[in-house]
CSV table of C-alpha atoms in Angstrom, one decimal:
chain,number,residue,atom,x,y,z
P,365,UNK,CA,51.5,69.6,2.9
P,366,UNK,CA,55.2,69.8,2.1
P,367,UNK,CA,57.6,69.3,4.9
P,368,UNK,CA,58.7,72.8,5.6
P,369,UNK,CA,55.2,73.3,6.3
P,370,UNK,CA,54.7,70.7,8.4
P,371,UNK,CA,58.5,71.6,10.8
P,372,UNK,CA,56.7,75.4,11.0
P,373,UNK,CA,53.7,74.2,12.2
P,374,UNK,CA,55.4,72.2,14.8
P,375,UNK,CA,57.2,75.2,15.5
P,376,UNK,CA,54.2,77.0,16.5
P,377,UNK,CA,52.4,74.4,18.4
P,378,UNK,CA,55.7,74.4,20.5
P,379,UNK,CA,55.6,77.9,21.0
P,380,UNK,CA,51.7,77.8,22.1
P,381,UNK,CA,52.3,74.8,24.2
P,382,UNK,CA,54.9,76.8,26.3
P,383,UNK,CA,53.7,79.8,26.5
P,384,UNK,CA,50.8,77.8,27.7
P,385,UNK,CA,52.6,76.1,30.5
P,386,UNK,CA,54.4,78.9,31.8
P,387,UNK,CA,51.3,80.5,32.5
P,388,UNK,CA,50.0,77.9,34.5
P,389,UNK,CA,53.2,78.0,37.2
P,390,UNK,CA,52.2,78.6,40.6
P,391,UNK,CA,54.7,78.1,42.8
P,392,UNK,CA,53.3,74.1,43.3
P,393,UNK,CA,54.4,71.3,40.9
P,394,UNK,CA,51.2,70.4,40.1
P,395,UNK,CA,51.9,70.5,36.3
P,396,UNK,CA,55.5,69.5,36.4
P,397,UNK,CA,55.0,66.3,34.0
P,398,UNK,CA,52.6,68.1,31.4
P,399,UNK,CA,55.9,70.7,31.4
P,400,UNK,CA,58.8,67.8,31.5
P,401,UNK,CA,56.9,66.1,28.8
P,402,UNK,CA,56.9,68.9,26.5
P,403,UNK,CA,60.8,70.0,27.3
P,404,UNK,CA,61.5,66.2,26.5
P,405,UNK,CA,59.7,66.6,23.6
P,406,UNK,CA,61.3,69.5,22.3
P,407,UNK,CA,64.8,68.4,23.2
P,408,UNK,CA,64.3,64.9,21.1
P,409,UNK,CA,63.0,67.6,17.9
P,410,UNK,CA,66.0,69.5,18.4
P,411,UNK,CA,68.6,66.7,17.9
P,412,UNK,CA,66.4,65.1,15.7
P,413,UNK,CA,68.7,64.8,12.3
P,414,UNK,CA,65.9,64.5,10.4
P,415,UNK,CA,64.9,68.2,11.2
P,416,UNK,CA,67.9,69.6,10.0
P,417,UNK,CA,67.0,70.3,6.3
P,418,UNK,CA,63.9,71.8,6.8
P,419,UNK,CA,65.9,74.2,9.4
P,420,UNK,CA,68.6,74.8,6.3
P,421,UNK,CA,65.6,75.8,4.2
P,422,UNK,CA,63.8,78.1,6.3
P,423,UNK,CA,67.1,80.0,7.1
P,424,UNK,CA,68.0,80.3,3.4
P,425,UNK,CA,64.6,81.6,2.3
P,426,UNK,CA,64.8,83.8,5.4
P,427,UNK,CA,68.1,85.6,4.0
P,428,UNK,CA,69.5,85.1,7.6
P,429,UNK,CA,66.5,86.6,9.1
P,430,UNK,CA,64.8,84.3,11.2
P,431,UNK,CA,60.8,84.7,12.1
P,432,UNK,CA,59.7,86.4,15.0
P,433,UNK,CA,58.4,82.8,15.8
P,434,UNK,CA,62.0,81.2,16.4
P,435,UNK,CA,62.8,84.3,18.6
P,436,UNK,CA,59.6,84.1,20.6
P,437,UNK,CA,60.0,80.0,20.7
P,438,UNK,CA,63.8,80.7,22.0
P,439,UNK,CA,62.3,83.1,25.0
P,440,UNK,CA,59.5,80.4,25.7
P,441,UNK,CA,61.5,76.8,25.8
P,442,UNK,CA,64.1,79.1,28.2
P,443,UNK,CA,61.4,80.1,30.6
P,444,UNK,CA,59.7,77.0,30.3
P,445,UNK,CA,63.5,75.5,31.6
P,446,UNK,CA,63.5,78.0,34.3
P,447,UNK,CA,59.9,77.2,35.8
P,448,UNK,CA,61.4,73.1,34.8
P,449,UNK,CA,64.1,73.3,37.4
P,450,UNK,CA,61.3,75.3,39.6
P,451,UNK,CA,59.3,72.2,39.6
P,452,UNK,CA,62.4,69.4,40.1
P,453,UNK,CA,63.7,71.8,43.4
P,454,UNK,CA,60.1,71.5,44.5
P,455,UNK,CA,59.4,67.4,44.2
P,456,UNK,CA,63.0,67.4,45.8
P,457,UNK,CA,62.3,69.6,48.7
P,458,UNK,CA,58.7,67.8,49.4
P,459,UNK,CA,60.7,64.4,49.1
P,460,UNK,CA,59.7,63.5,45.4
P,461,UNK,CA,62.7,63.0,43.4
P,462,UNK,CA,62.5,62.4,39.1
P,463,UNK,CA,64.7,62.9,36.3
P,464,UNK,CA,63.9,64.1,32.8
P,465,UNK,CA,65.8,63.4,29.3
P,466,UNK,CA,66.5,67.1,29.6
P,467,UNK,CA,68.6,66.8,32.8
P,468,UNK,CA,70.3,63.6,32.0
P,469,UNK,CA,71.3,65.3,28.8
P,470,UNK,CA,72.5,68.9,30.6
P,471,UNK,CA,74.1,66.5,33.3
P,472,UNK,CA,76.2,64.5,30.2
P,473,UNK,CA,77.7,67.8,29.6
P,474,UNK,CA,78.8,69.3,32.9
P,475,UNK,CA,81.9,66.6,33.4
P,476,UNK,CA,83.7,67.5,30.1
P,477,UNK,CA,82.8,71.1,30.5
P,478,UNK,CA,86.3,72.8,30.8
P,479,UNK,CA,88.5,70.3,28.8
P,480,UNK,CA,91.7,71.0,29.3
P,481,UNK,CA,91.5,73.6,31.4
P,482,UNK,CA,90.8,71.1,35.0
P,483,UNK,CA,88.8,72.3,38.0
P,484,UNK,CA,90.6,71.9,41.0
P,485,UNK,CA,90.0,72.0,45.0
P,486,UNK,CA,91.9,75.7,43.9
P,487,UNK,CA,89.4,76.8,41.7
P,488,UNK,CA,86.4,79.6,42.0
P,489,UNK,CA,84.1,78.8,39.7
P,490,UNK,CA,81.3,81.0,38.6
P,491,UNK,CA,78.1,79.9,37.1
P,492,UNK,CA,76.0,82.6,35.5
P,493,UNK,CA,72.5,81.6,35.2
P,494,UNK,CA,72.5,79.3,38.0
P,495,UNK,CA,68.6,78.7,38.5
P,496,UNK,CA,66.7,76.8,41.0
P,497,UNK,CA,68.1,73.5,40.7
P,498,UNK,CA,72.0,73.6,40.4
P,499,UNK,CA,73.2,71.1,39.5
P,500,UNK,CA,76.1,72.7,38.1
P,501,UNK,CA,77.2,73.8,41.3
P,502,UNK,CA,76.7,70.6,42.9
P,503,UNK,CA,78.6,68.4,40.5
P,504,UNK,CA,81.4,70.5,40.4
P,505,UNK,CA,81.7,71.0,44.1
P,506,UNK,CA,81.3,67.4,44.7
P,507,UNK,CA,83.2,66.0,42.4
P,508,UNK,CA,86.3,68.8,42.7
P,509,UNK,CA,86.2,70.3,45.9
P,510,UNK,CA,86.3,73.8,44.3
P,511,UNK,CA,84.5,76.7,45.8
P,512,UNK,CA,81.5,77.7,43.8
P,513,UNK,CA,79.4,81.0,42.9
P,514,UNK,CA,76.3,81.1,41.5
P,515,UNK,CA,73.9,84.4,40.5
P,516,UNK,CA,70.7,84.7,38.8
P,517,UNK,CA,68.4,87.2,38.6
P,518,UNK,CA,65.2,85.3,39.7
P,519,UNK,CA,64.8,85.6,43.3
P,520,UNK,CA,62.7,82.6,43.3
P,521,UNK,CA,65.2,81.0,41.5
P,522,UNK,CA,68.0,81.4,44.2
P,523,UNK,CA,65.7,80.8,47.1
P,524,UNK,CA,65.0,77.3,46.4
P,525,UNK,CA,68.3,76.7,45.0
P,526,UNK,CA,69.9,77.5,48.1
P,527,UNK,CA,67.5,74.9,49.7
P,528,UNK,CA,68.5,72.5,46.9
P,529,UNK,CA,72.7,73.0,47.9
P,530,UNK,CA,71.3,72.6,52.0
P,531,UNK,CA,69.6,69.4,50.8
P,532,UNK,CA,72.1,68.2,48.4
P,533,UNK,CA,75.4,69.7,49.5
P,534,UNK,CA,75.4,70.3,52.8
P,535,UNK,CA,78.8,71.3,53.3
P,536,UNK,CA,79.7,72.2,50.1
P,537,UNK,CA,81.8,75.6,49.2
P,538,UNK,CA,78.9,76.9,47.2
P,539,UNK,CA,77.8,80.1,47.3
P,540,UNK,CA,73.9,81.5,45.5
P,541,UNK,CA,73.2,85.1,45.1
P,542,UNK,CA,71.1,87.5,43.3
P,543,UNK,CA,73.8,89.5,41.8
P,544,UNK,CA,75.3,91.1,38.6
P,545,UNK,CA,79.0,90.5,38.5
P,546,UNK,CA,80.1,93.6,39.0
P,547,UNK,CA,78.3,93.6,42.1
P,548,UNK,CA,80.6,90.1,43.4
P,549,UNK,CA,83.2,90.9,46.0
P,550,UNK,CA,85.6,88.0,44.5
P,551,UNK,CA,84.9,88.5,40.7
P,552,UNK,CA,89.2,89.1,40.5
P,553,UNK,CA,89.8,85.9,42.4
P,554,UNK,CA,87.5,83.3,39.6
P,555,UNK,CA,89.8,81.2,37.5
P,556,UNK,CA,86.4,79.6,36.0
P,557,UNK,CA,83.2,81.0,34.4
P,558,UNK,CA,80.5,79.2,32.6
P,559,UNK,CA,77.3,80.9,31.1
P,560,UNK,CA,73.9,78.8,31.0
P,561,UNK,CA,72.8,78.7,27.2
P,562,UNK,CA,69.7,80.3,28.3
P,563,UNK,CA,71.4,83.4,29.4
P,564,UNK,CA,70.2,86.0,26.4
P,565,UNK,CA,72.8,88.3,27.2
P,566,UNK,CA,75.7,86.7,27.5
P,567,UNK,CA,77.9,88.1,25.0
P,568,UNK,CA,76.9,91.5,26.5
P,569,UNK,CA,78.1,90.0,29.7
P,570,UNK,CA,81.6,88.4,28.6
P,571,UNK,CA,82.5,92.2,27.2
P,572,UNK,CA,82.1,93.6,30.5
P,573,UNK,CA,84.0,90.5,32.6
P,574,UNK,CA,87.3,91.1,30.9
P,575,UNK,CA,87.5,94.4,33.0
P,576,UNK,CA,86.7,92.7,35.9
P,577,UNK,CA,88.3,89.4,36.0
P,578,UNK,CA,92.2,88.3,36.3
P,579,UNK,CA,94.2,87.3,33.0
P,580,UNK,CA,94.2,83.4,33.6
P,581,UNK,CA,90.4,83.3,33.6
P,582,UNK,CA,88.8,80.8,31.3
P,583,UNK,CA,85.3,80.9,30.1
P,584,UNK,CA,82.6,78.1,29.0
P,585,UNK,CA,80.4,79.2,27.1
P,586,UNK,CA,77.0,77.1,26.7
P,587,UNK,CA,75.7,78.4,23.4
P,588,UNK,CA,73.5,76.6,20.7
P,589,UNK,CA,73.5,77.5,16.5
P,590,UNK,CA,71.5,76.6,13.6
P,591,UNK,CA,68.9,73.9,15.0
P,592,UNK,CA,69.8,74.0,18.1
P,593,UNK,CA,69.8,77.7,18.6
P,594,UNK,CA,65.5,77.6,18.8
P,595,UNK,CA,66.5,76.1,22.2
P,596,UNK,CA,69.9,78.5,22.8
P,597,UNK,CA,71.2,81.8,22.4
P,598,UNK,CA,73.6,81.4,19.3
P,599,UNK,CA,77.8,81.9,19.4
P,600,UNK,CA,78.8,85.4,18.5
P,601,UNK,CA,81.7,87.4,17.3
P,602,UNK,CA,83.5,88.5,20.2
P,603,UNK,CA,86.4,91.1,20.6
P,604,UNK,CA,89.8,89.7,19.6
P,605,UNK,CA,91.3,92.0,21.8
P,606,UNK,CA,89.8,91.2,24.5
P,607,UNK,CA,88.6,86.8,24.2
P,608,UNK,CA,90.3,84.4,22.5
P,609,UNK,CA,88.4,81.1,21.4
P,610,UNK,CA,90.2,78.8,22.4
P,611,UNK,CA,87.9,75.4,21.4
P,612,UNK,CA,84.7,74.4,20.6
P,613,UNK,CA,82.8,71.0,21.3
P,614,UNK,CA,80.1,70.4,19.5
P,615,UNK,CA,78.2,67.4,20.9
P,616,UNK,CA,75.6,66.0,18.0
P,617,UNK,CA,73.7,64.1,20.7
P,618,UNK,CA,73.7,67.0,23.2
P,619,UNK,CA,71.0,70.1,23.3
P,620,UNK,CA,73.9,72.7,23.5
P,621,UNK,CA,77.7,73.1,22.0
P,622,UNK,CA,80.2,75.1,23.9
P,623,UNK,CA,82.7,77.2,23.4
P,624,UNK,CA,86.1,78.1,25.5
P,625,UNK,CA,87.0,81.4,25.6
P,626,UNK,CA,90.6,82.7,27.8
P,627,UNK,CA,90.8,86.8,28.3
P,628,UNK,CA,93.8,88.4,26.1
């Protein structure tokens, strides 16, 4: 069995393994570590630089054509992450408290987010994709003082995430809603936006924020390519009149990249 083979058939096994766990969600956390296990799993095959040539090949004998296997294994490990953070808001709010290799790694990434561009006590930051456990939110209103919005579309999602900030951040400016931007009363008021990786739309979504938001606005956007895009939604092209890149770190070690985009 040669090794392109072999990184496939992992591929699949992932994919089944999900699809597998997602199913069996029911609004307990009964099979939290089965699910944690398998997200820690699939974050140490993503970074793993040995996988890296066998992702090169498939993508050149693809033509740039990927498998409906990397899309469906994209839309799994994403809701798999969702129903994760279900499960850590959960243990939290019944007075069990745990920390995956996933988290530590998405937690790495959250100080260095903006770069240059520094959160302030000033700031209004948005977090699209903010999910049931945000720790996004929290850090940043901790740590800055800044007020903080975050939407999703899962109700679920900002129901216990909202118990999460009463248990966490008491106090906090931090604001969860299930909302679409458009629909945000303060949308011209955000000086900061970031965009989970997991969000499959979110190009979609940066095109229609340039009508909406002011012209100091900066954008970080969590995005994943090559390897690390069976666990992300990739960078696209965006329009030049509209978003300028800005920057790009790419973190080796970390499951997504991100990119920094300021309106034009």
């Amino acid at each position: 069995m040669n090794q392109l083979t072999t990184f496939e058939q992992s591929l699949t096994l992932f994919r089944d393994r999900f699809t597998d766990l997602v199913k069996r969600y029911d609004g307990t956390f009964h099979h939290s570590s089965e699910l944690e296990r398998a997200i820690d799993d699939y974050s140490a095959f993503i970074l793993d630089e040995g996988n890296k040539a066998s992702w090169e090949t498939m993508e050149q004998q693809a033509g740039g054509e990927l498998p409906q296997l990397h899309d469906d294994l994209r839309k799994m490990s994403s809701l798999c992450v969702a129903v994760m953070e279900k499960y850590r808001a959960l243990k939290l709010l019944a007075g069990e408290t745990d920390k995956t290799d996933y988290f530590k790694n998405i937690e790495s990434c959250i100080e260095q987010e903006f770069g240059s561009f520094q959160v302030t006590a000033a700031s209004i930051v948005l977090l699209i994709g903010s999910g049931s456990f945000p720790m996004t939110p929290l850090f940043i209103a901790k740590r800055t003082g800044a007020q903080v919005i975050g939407i999703d579309i899962d109700e679920e999602a900002i129901e216990l995430g909202r118990r999460v900030v009463h248990r966490l951040g008491d106090g906090l400016n931090i604001r969860l809603e299930k909302a679409f931007v458009e629909q945000l009363d303060r949308i011209k008021d955000v000086t900061h936006i970031i965009f989970s990786s997991t969000v499959s739309n979110k190009y979609a979504l940066l095109e229609q924020l340039h009508a909406l938001t002011n012209e100091r606005v900066v954008v970080a956007m969590r995005y994943g390519d090559q390897l690390k895009s069976l666990f992300n939604y990739p960078m696209q092209a965006v329009n030049e009149e509209k978003w300028r890149l800005v920057d790009t770190k790419l973190r080796p070690k970390q499951v997504f990249d991100i990119a920094l985009y300021k309106r034009k």
